[in-house]
């Protein structure tokens, strides 16, 4: 077992950890904590909570159907990013940073990404059919739900996960308090000085240690090669895209 021995006996031993977003931080830290480079659909997406439910219900490949692709000029040059109408996700890491996604046809994006995400979705279902899976969702203050809407979303999420996962658990991070559930662990990630774009190693270690969460050794090594090739100004790029999309929606409303 990895990563460390908690101060008490482990309270939850899981076979794998799967990111549900909202940010790339979740995939990075959960891969590190479970010592794996194994990829799943949501790993490097900027994902609203309702988008997670949409993807689980329709399949990850549908996100990249040509009709769902929206390329939004950000005023920051040729940047490798686009959005999906279906899930309202932002995609910054699907292609090499050397490629100009804004110049690609939507049909080309579909051709290259649909097979990849169909395979990743099938992997998610196949892997989670055995053992215990810890799904991790971290709050994004930009577009997450609270209150009654959050309570309803959590129950819908657990129902969706239970349709393919044998023993789904959810680690919910940085959200306001919610009603207790037997499959739910709610926690706050401490904000230490080592925090960067991909989170605080010390803060995430503390969450897993405090709650006695241990992941069985996967036999793989920690890796983020699928992120490194495309990583270029991710946080500022996402902000620029959101700003452009808000402006576009405002112009549309004005025209109506």
PDB file of C-alpha atoms in Angstrom:
ATOM      1  CA  UNK A   1       0.000   0.000   0.000  1.00  0.00           C
ATOM      2  CA  UNK A   2       1.089   3.547  -0.649  1.00  0.00           C
ATOM      3  CA  UNK A   3       1.619   6.531   0.187  1.00  0.00           C
ATOM      4  CA  UNK A   4       2.232   6.557   3.909  1.00  0.00           C
ATOM      5  CA  UNK A   5       1.043   4.895   7.100  1.00  0.00           C
ATOM      6  CA  UNK A   6      -1.735   6.991   8.666  1.00  0.00           C
ATOM      7  CA  UNK A   7      -1.558   7.663  12.416  1.00  0.00           C
ATOM      8  CA  UNK A   8      -4.352   5.097  12.862  1.00  0.00           C
ATOM      9  CA  UNK A   9      -5.421   2.020  10.937  1.00  0.00           C
ATOM     10  CA  UNK A  10      -6.578   2.947   7.408  1.00  0.00           C
ATOM     11  CA  UNK A  11     -10.257   3.844   7.400  1.00  0.00           C
ATOM     12  CA  UNK A  12     -10.705   3.425   3.655  1.00  0.00           C
ATOM     13  CA  UNK A  13      -8.553   1.246   1.409  1.00  0.00           C
ATOM     14  CA  UNK A  14      -9.332   1.774  -2.279  1.00  0.00           C
ATOM     15  CA  UNK A  15      -8.227   0.072  -5.474  1.00  0.00           C
ATOM     16  CA  UNK A  16      -8.027   3.212  -7.574  1.00  0.00           C
ATOM     17  CA  UNK A  17      -8.664   6.961  -7.457  1.00  0.00           C
ATOM     18  CA  UNK A  18     -10.477   8.718 -10.300  1.00  0.00           C
ATOM     19  CA  UNK A  19     -10.691  12.462 -10.841  1.00  0.00           C
ATOM     20  CA  UNK A  20     -14.052  14.135 -11.492  1.00  0.00           C
ATOM     21  CA  UNK A  21     -12.513  17.622 -11.750  1.00  0.00           C
ATOM     22  CA  UNK A  22     -13.285  20.443 -11.575  1.00  0.00           C
ATOM     23  CA  UNK A  23      -9.643  21.278 -12.215  1.00  0.00           C
ATOM     24  CA  UNK A  24      -6.417  19.626 -13.369  1.00  0.00           C
ATOM     25  CA  UNK A  25      -5.191  19.762  -9.762  1.00  0.00           C
ATOM     26  CA  UNK A  26      -7.391  16.797  -8.860  1.00  0.00           C
ATOM     27  CA  UNK A  27      -5.929  14.474 -11.484  1.00  0.00           C
ATOM     28  CA  UNK A  28      -2.365  15.497 -10.692  1.00  0.00           C
ATOM     29  CA  UNK A  29      -2.673  15.015  -6.937  1.00  0.00           C
ATOM     30  CA  UNK A  30      -4.691  11.794  -7.074  1.00  0.00           C
ATOM     31  CA  UNK A  31      -2.262  10.242  -9.545  1.00  0.00           C
ATOM     32  CA  UNK A  32       0.595  11.226  -7.241  1.00  0.00           C
ATOM     33  CA  UNK A  33      -1.119   9.779  -4.189  1.00  0.00           C
ATOM     34  CA  UNK A  34      -1.973   6.496  -5.913  1.00  0.00           C
ATOM     35  CA  UNK A  35       1.350   6.319  -7.821  1.00  0.00           C
ATOM     36  CA  UNK A  36      -0.161   5.849 -11.249  1.00  0.00           C
ATOM     37  CA  UNK A  37      -0.135   7.410 -14.684  1.00  0.00           C
ATOM     38  CA  UNK A  38      -3.343   5.662 -15.712  1.00  0.00           C
ATOM     39  CA  UNK A  39      -5.681   8.117 -17.458  1.00  0.00           C
ATOM     40  CA  UNK A  40      -9.452   8.547 -17.199  1.00  0.00           C
ATOM     41  CA  UNK A  41     -11.841  10.882 -19.063  1.00  0.00           C
ATOM     42  CA  UNK A  42     -12.032  13.902 -16.729  1.00  0.00           C
ATOM     43  CA  UNK A  43      -8.339  14.147 -15.854  1.00  0.00           C
ATOM     44  CA  UNK A  44      -7.292  17.374 -17.550  1.00  0.00           C
ATOM     45  CA  UNK A  45     -10.657  18.999 -18.243  1.00  0.00           C
ATOM     46  CA  UNK A  46     -11.997  22.180 -16.660  1.00  0.00           C
ATOM     47  CA  UNK A  47     -15.358  20.686 -15.719  1.00  0.00           C
ATOM     48  CA  UNK A  48     -18.542  22.110 -14.155  1.00  0.00           C
ATOM     49  CA  UNK A  49     -20.385  19.693 -11.868  1.00  0.00           C
ATOM     50  CA  UNK A  50     -23.388  19.349 -14.198  1.00  0.00           C
ATOM     51  CA  UNK A  51     -20.921  18.520 -16.978  1.00  0.00           C
ATOM     52  CA  UNK A  52     -19.744  15.462 -15.034  1.00  0.00           C
ATOM     53  CA  UNK A  53     -23.295  14.140 -14.935  1.00  0.00           C
ATOM     54  CA  UNK A  54     -23.787  14.828 -18.641  1.00  0.00           C
ATOM     55  CA  UNK A  55     -20.633  12.935 -19.562  1.00  0.00           C
ATOM     56  CA  UNK A  56     -21.479   9.965 -17.344  1.00  0.00           C
ATOM     57  CA  UNK A  57     -24.929   9.759 -18.935  1.00  0.00           C
ATOM     58  CA  UNK A  58     -23.935  10.243 -22.588  1.00  0.00           C
ATOM     59  CA  UNK A  59     -20.337   9.005 -22.740  1.00  0.00           C
ATOM     60  CA  UNK A  60     -17.111  10.992 -22.899  1.00  0.00           C
ATOM     61  CA  UNK A  61     -16.748  10.621 -26.663  1.00  0.00           C
ATOM     62  CA  UNK A  62     -19.906  12.668 -27.316  1.00  0.00           C
ATOM     63  CA  UNK A  63     -18.199  15.713 -25.836  1.00  0.00           C
ATOM     64  CA  UNK A  64     -16.060  15.853 -28.969  1.00  0.00           C
ATOM     65  CA  UNK A  65     -18.712  15.456 -31.655  1.00  0.00           C
ATOM     66  CA  UNK A  66     -18.080  18.188 -34.229  1.00  0.00           C
ATOM     67  CA  UNK A  67     -21.474  19.782 -33.540  1.00  0.00           C
ATOM     68  CA  UNK A  68     -20.458  20.309 -29.893  1.00  0.00           C
ATOM     69  CA  UNK A  69     -17.089  21.973 -30.511  1.00  0.00           C
ATOM     70  CA  UNK A  70     -16.876  25.726 -29.868  1.00  0.00           C
ATOM     71  CA  UNK A  71     -13.627  27.575 -30.572  1.00  0.00           C
ATOM     72  CA  UNK A  72     -13.630  30.940 -28.807  1.00  0.00           C
ATOM     73  CA  UNK A  73     -11.042  33.564 -29.840  1.00  0.00           C
ATOM     74  CA  UNK A  74      -9.388  34.852 -26.664  1.00  0.00           C
ATOM     75  CA  UNK A  75      -7.251  37.643 -28.063  1.00  0.00           C
ATOM     76  CA  UNK A  76      -4.126  35.803 -26.889  1.00  0.00           C
ATOM     77  CA  UNK A  77      -2.861  34.380 -30.163  1.00  0.00           C
ATOM     78  CA  UNK A  78      -3.073  30.797 -31.395  1.00  0.00           C
ATOM     79  CA  UNK A  79      -3.924  28.904 -28.226  1.00  0.00           C
ATOM     80  CA  UNK A  80      -4.635  25.191 -28.022  1.00  0.00           C
ATOM     81  CA  UNK A  81      -8.043  25.265 -26.385  1.00  0.00           C
ATOM     82  CA  UNK A  82     -11.726  24.898 -27.134  1.00  0.00           C
ATOM     83  CA  UNK A  83     -15.039  24.250 -25.365  1.00  0.00           C
ATOM     84  CA  UNK A  84     -17.808  21.672 -25.669  1.00  0.00           C
ATOM     85  CA  UNK A  85     -21.437  22.774 -25.843  1.00  0.00           C
ATOM     86  CA  UNK A  86     -22.561  19.401 -24.509  1.00  0.00           C
ATOM     87  CA  UNK A  87     -20.703  19.409 -21.183  1.00  0.00           C
ATOM     88  CA  UNK A  88     -19.623  23.078 -20.998  1.00  0.00           C
ATOM     89  CA  UNK A  89     -16.091  21.820 -20.422  1.00  0.00           C
ATOM     90  CA  UNK A  90     -12.913  23.692 -21.354  1.00  0.00           C
ATOM     91  CA  UNK A  91     -10.204  21.639 -23.085  1.00  0.00           C
ATOM     92  CA  UNK A  92      -6.656  22.966 -22.862  1.00  0.00           C
ATOM     93  CA  UNK A  93      -4.641  19.748 -22.948  1.00  0.00           C
ATOM     94  CA  UNK A  94      -5.963  17.620 -25.801  1.00  0.00           C
ATOM     95  CA  UNK A  95      -3.183  18.467 -28.269  1.00  0.00           C
ATOM     96  CA  UNK A  96       0.453  19.436 -28.211  1.00  0.00           C
ATOM     97  CA  UNK A  97       1.137  23.063 -27.346  1.00  0.00           C
ATOM     98  CA  UNK A  98       2.731  23.339 -30.802  1.00  0.00           C
ATOM     99  CA  UNK A  99      -0.595  22.725 -32.549  1.00  0.00           C
ATOM    100  CA  UNK A 100      -3.023  25.551 -33.317  1.00  0.00           C
ATOM    101  CA  UNK A 101      -6.401  24.153 -32.318  1.00  0.00           C
ATOM    102  CA  UNK A 102      -8.143  27.374 -33.314  1.00  0.00           C
ATOM    103  CA  UNK A 103      -7.095  26.654 -36.913  1.00  0.00           C
ATOM    104  CA  UNK A 104      -8.402  23.056 -36.836  1.00  0.00           C
ATOM    105  CA  UNK A 105     -11.724  22.039 -38.330  1.00  0.00           C
ATOM    106  CA  UNK A 106     -14.224  20.747 -35.782  1.00  0.00           C
ATOM    107  CA  UNK A 107     -14.347  17.556 -37.861  1.00  0.00           C
ATOM    108  CA  UNK A 108     -10.599  17.071 -37.344  1.00  0.00           C
ATOM    109  CA  UNK A 109     -10.954  17.543 -33.587  1.00  0.00           C
ATOM    110  CA  UNK A 110     -13.738  14.954 -33.609  1.00  0.00           C
ATOM    111  CA  UNK A 111     -11.701  12.513 -35.716  1.00  0.00           C
ATOM    112  CA  UNK A 112      -8.724  12.669 -33.374  1.00  0.00           C
ATOM    113  CA  UNK A 113     -10.453  12.743 -29.998  1.00  0.00           C
ATOM    114  CA  UNK A 114     -13.591  10.607 -30.263  1.00  0.00           C
ATOM    115  CA  UNK A 115     -11.698   7.279 -30.457  1.00  0.00           C
ATOM    116  CA  UNK A 116      -9.418   8.319 -27.580  1.00  0.00           C
ATOM    117  CA  UNK A 117     -12.260   9.243 -25.266  1.00  0.00           C
ATOM    118  CA  UNK A 118     -14.402   6.286 -26.243  1.00  0.00           C
ATOM    119  CA  UNK A 119     -11.496   4.093 -25.125  1.00  0.00           C
ATOM    120  CA  UNK A 120     -10.999   6.070 -21.898  1.00  0.00           C
ATOM    121  CA  UNK A 121     -14.697   5.832 -21.083  1.00  0.00           C
ATOM    122  CA  UNK A 122     -14.658   2.072 -21.641  1.00  0.00           C
ATOM    123  CA  UNK A 123     -11.558   1.848 -19.419  1.00  0.00           C
ATOM    124  CA  UNK A 124     -13.360   3.772 -16.665  1.00  0.00           C
ATOM    125  CA  UNK A 125     -16.297   1.371 -16.745  1.00  0.00           C
ATOM    126  CA  UNK A 126     -14.131  -1.759 -16.930  1.00  0.00           C
ATOM    127  CA  UNK A 127     -11.725  -0.733 -14.153  1.00  0.00           C
ATOM    128  CA  UNK A 128     -14.409   0.416 -11.733  1.00  0.00           C
ATOM    129  CA  UNK A 129     -16.429  -2.780 -12.122  1.00  0.00           C
ATOM    130  CA  UNK A 130     -14.080  -4.415  -9.613  1.00  0.00           C
ATOM    131  CA  UNK A 131     -13.055  -3.337  -6.130  1.00  0.00           C
ATOM    132  CA  UNK A 132     -13.515   0.059  -4.491  1.00  0.00           C
ATOM    133  CA  UNK A 133     -13.088   3.277  -6.445  1.00  0.00           C
ATOM    134  CA  UNK A 134     -12.575   6.650  -4.800  1.00  0.00           C
ATOM    135  CA  UNK A 135     -13.927   9.395  -7.043  1.00  0.00           C
ATOM    136  CA  UNK A 136     -12.650  12.864  -6.171  1.00  0.00           C
ATOM    137  CA  UNK A 137     -14.386  16.154  -6.902  1.00  0.00           C
ATOM    138  CA  UNK A 138     -12.930  19.527  -5.903  1.00  0.00           C
ATOM    139  CA  UNK A 139     -15.001  22.701  -5.864  1.00  0.00           C
ATOM    140  CA  UNK A 140     -14.454  25.387  -8.444  1.00  0.00           C
ATOM    141  CA  UNK A 141     -15.696  28.742  -7.110  1.00  0.00           C
ATOM    142  CA  UNK A 142     -16.300  29.891 -10.668  1.00  0.00           C
ATOM    143  CA  UNK A 143     -19.150  27.570 -11.579  1.00  0.00           C
ATOM    144  CA  UNK A 144     -20.114  25.108  -8.861  1.00  0.00           C
ATOM    145  CA  UNK A 145     -23.464  24.584  -7.154  1.00  0.00           C
ATOM    146  CA  UNK A 146     -24.359  24.962  -3.474  1.00  0.00           C
ATOM    147  CA  UNK A 147     -27.249  24.341  -1.101  1.00  0.00           C
ATOM    148  CA  UNK A 148     -30.218  22.284  -2.309  1.00  0.00           C
ATOM    149  CA  UNK A 149     -28.783  22.098  -5.829  1.00  0.00           C
ATOM    150  CA  UNK A 150     -25.571  20.556  -4.500  1.00  0.00           C
ATOM    151  CA  UNK A 151     -27.476  18.013  -2.384  1.00  0.00           C
ATOM    152  CA  UNK A 152     -29.519  16.917  -5.408  1.00  0.00           C
ATOM    153  CA  UNK A 153     -26.425  16.795  -7.634  1.00  0.00           C
ATOM    154  CA  UNK A 154     -24.585  14.558  -5.161  1.00  0.00           C
ATOM    155  CA  UNK A 155     -27.425  12.035  -5.123  1.00  0.00           C
ATOM    156  CA  UNK A 156     -27.642  12.064  -8.931  1.00  0.00           C
ATOM    157  CA  UNK A 157     -23.884  11.607  -9.132  1.00  0.00           C
ATOM    158  CA  UNK A 158     -23.867   8.620  -6.786  1.00  0.00           C
ATOM    159  CA  UNK A 159     -26.689   7.003  -8.770  1.00  0.00           C
ATOM    160  CA  UNK A 160     -24.755   7.542 -12.025  1.00  0.00           C
ATOM    161  CA  UNK A 161     -21.525   6.126 -10.578  1.00  0.00           C
ATOM    162  CA  UNK A 162     -23.348   3.142  -9.073  1.00  0.00           C
ATOM    163  CA  UNK A 163     -24.519   2.072 -12.514  1.00  0.00           C
ATOM    164  CA  UNK A 164     -20.986   0.981 -13.444  1.00  0.00           C
ATOM    165  CA  UNK A 165     -18.816   1.073 -10.294  1.00  0.00           C
ATOM    166  CA  UNK A 166     -18.931  -1.864  -7.882  1.00  0.00           C
ATOM    167  CA  UNK A 167     -18.238   0.183  -4.757  1.00  0.00           C
ATOM    168  CA  UNK A 168     -18.128   3.923  -5.505  1.00  0.00           C
ATOM    169  CA  UNK A 169     -16.978   6.374  -2.837  1.00  0.00           C
ATOM    170  CA  UNK A 170     -16.759  10.131  -3.216  1.00  0.00           C
ATOM    171  CA  UNK A 171     -14.212  12.507  -1.719  1.00  0.00           C
ATOM    172  CA  UNK A 172     -15.756  15.977  -1.912  1.00  0.00           C
ATOM    173  CA  UNK A 173     -13.252  18.764  -1.431  1.00  0.00           C
ATOM    174  CA  UNK A 174     -13.670  22.449  -0.526  1.00  0.00           C
ATOM    175  CA  UNK A 175     -17.482  22.513  -0.707  1.00  0.00           C
ATOM    176  CA  UNK A 176     -19.819  24.002   1.904  1.00  0.00           C
ATOM    177  CA  UNK A 177     -21.153  21.449   4.435  1.00  0.00           C
ATOM    178  CA  UNK A 178     -23.524  18.825   3.032  1.00  0.00           C
ATOM    179  CA  UNK A 179     -25.718  16.136   4.585  1.00  0.00           C
ATOM    180  CA  UNK A 180     -23.714  13.036   5.596  1.00  0.00           C
ATOM    181  CA  UNK A 181     -23.897   9.990   3.370  1.00  0.00           C
ATOM    182  CA  UNK A 182     -22.260   6.570   3.929  1.00  0.00           C
ATOM    183  CA  UNK A 183     -20.339   6.770   0.651  1.00  0.00           C
ATOM    184  CA  UNK A 184     -19.180  10.382   1.071  1.00  0.00           C
ATOM    185  CA  UNK A 185     -16.119  11.973   2.673  1.00  0.00           C
ATOM    186  CA  UNK A 186     -16.208  15.780   2.785  1.00  0.00           C
ATOM    187  CA  UNK A 187     -13.010  17.684   3.505  1.00  0.00           C
ATOM    188  CA  UNK A 188     -11.169  20.948   2.973  1.00  0.00           C
ATOM    189  CA  UNK A 189      -7.696  21.006   1.399  1.00  0.00           C
ATOM    190  CA  UNK A 190      -5.453  23.225   3.574  1.00  0.00           C
ATOM    191  CA  UNK A 191      -3.897  26.080   1.614  1.00  0.00           C
ATOM    192  CA  UNK A 192      -0.189  25.905   2.403  1.00  0.00           C
ATOM    193  CA  UNK A 193       2.623  27.990   0.945  1.00  0.00           C
ATOM    194  CA  UNK A 194       3.659  25.192  -1.421  1.00  0.00           C
ATOM    195  CA  UNK A 195       0.403  25.567  -3.387  1.00  0.00           C
ATOM    196  CA  UNK A 196       0.837  26.005  -7.153  1.00  0.00           C
ATOM    197  CA  UNK A 197      -1.436  25.611 -10.214  1.00  0.00           C
ATOM    198  CA  UNK A 198      -1.569  21.866  -9.542  1.00  0.00           C
ATOM    199  CA  UNK A 199      -2.283  22.204  -5.824  1.00  0.00           C
ATOM    200  CA  UNK A 200      -0.457  21.753  -2.538  1.00  0.00           C
ATOM    201  CA  UNK A 201       1.341  18.468  -2.003  1.00  0.00           C
ATOM    202  CA  UNK A 202       1.319  19.063   1.754  1.00  0.00           C
ATOM    203  CA  UNK A 203      -2.396  19.921   1.782  1.00  0.00           C
ATOM    204  CA  UNK A 204      -3.458  16.847  -0.197  1.00  0.00           C
ATOM    205  CA  UNK A 205      -1.216  14.578   1.882  1.00  0.00           C
ATOM    206  CA  UNK A 206      -2.887  15.935   4.997  1.00  0.00           C
ATOM    207  CA  UNK A 207      -6.398  15.246   3.696  1.00  0.00           C
ATOM    208  CA  UNK A 208      -5.576  11.626   2.882  1.00  0.00           C
ATOM    209  CA  UNK A 209      -3.709  11.087   6.156  1.00  0.00           C
ATOM    210  CA  UNK A 210      -6.421  12.691   8.305  1.00  0.00           C
ATOM    211  CA  UNK A 211      -9.181  10.583   6.740  1.00  0.00           C
ATOM    212  CA  UNK A 212      -7.156   7.373   6.674  1.00  0.00           C
ATOM    213  CA  UNK A 213      -7.406   6.946   2.890  1.00  0.00           C
ATOM    214  CA  UNK A 214      -4.925   4.522   1.365  1.00  0.00           C
ATOM    215  CA  UNK A 215      -4.724   3.321  -2.232  1.00  0.00           C
ATOM    216  CA  UNK A 216      -3.457  -0.168  -3.021  1.00  0.00           C
ATOM    217  CA  UNK A 217      -0.269  -0.218  -5.072  1.00  0.00           C
ATOM    218  CA  UNK A 218      -1.138  -0.177  -8.773  1.00  0.00           C
ATOM    219  CA  UNK A 219       2.162  -1.510 -10.088  1.00  0.00           C
ATOM    220  CA  UNK A 220       2.492   1.647 -12.203  1.00  0.00           C
ATOM    221  CA  UNK A 221       4.579   4.746 -11.637  1.00  0.00           C
ATOM    222  CA  UNK A 222       3.217   8.248 -11.167  1.00  0.00           C
ATOM    223  CA  UNK A 223       3.167  10.087 -14.478  1.00  0.00           C
ATOM    224  CA  UNK A 224       1.629  13.119 -16.163  1.00  0.00           C
ATOM    225  CA  UNK A 225       3.142  12.770 -19.630  1.00  0.00           C
ATOM    226  CA  UNK A 226      -0.314  13.321 -21.145  1.00  0.00           C
ATOM    227  CA  UNK A 227      -0.353  16.767 -19.496  1.00  0.00           C
ATOM    228  CA  UNK A 228       3.233  17.882 -20.037  1.00  0.00           C
ATOM    229  CA  UNK A 229       3.081  17.971 -23.847  1.00  0.00           C
ATOM    230  CA  UNK A 230       0.269  20.508 -23.837  1.00  0.00           C
ATOM    231  CA  UNK A 231       0.984  22.524 -20.688  1.00  0.00           C
ATOM    232  CA  UNK A 232       1.347  26.210 -21.545  1.00  0.00           C
ATOM    233  CA  UNK A 233      -0.260  28.949 -19.489  1.00  0.00           C
ATOM    234  CA  UNK A 234      -3.251  26.823 -18.562  1.00  0.00           C
ATOM    235  CA  UNK A 235      -4.779  28.941 -15.802  1.00  0.00           C
ATOM    236  CA  UNK A 236      -4.589  32.252 -17.646  1.00  0.00           C
ATOM    237  CA  UNK A 237      -5.885  30.577 -20.795  1.00  0.00           C
ATOM    238  CA  UNK A 238      -8.966  29.216 -19.032  1.00  0.00           C
ATOM    239  CA  UNK A 239      -9.696  32.676 -17.617  1.00  0.00           C
ATOM    240  CA  UNK A 240      -9.386  34.243 -21.054  1.00  0.00           C
ATOM    241  CA  UNK A 241     -11.741  31.691 -22.575  1.00  0.00           C
ATOM    242  CA  UNK A 242     -14.387  32.178 -19.895  1.00  0.00           C
ATOM    243  CA  UNK A 243     -14.197  35.936 -20.336  1.00  0.00           C
ATOM    244  CA  UNK A 244     -14.655  35.601 -24.095  1.00  0.00           C
ATOM    245  CA  UNK A 245     -17.588  33.209 -23.671  1.00  0.00           C
ATOM    246  CA  UNK A 246     -19.338  35.550 -21.231  1.00  0.00           C
ATOM    247  CA  UNK A 247     -18.898  38.427 -23.682  1.00  0.00           C
ATOM    248  CA  UNK A 248     -20.286  36.275 -26.489  1.00  0.00           C
ATOM    249  CA  UNK A 249     -23.375  35.325 -24.447  1.00  0.00           C
ATOM    250  CA  UNK A 250     -23.953  38.964 -23.469  1.00  0.00           C
ATOM    251  CA  UNK A 251     -23.822  40.039 -27.124  1.00  0.00           C
ATOM    252  CA  UNK A 252     -26.280  37.313 -28.010  1.00  0.00           C
ATOM    253  CA  UNK A 253     -28.724  38.448 -25.326  1.00  0.00           C
ATOM    254  CA  UNK A 254     -28.421  42.033 -26.541  1.00  0.00           C
ATOM    255  CA  UNK A 255     -29.241  40.960 -30.080  1.00  0.00           C
ATOM    256  CA  UNK A 256     -32.414  39.247 -28.823  1.00  0.00           C
TER     257      UNK A 256
END
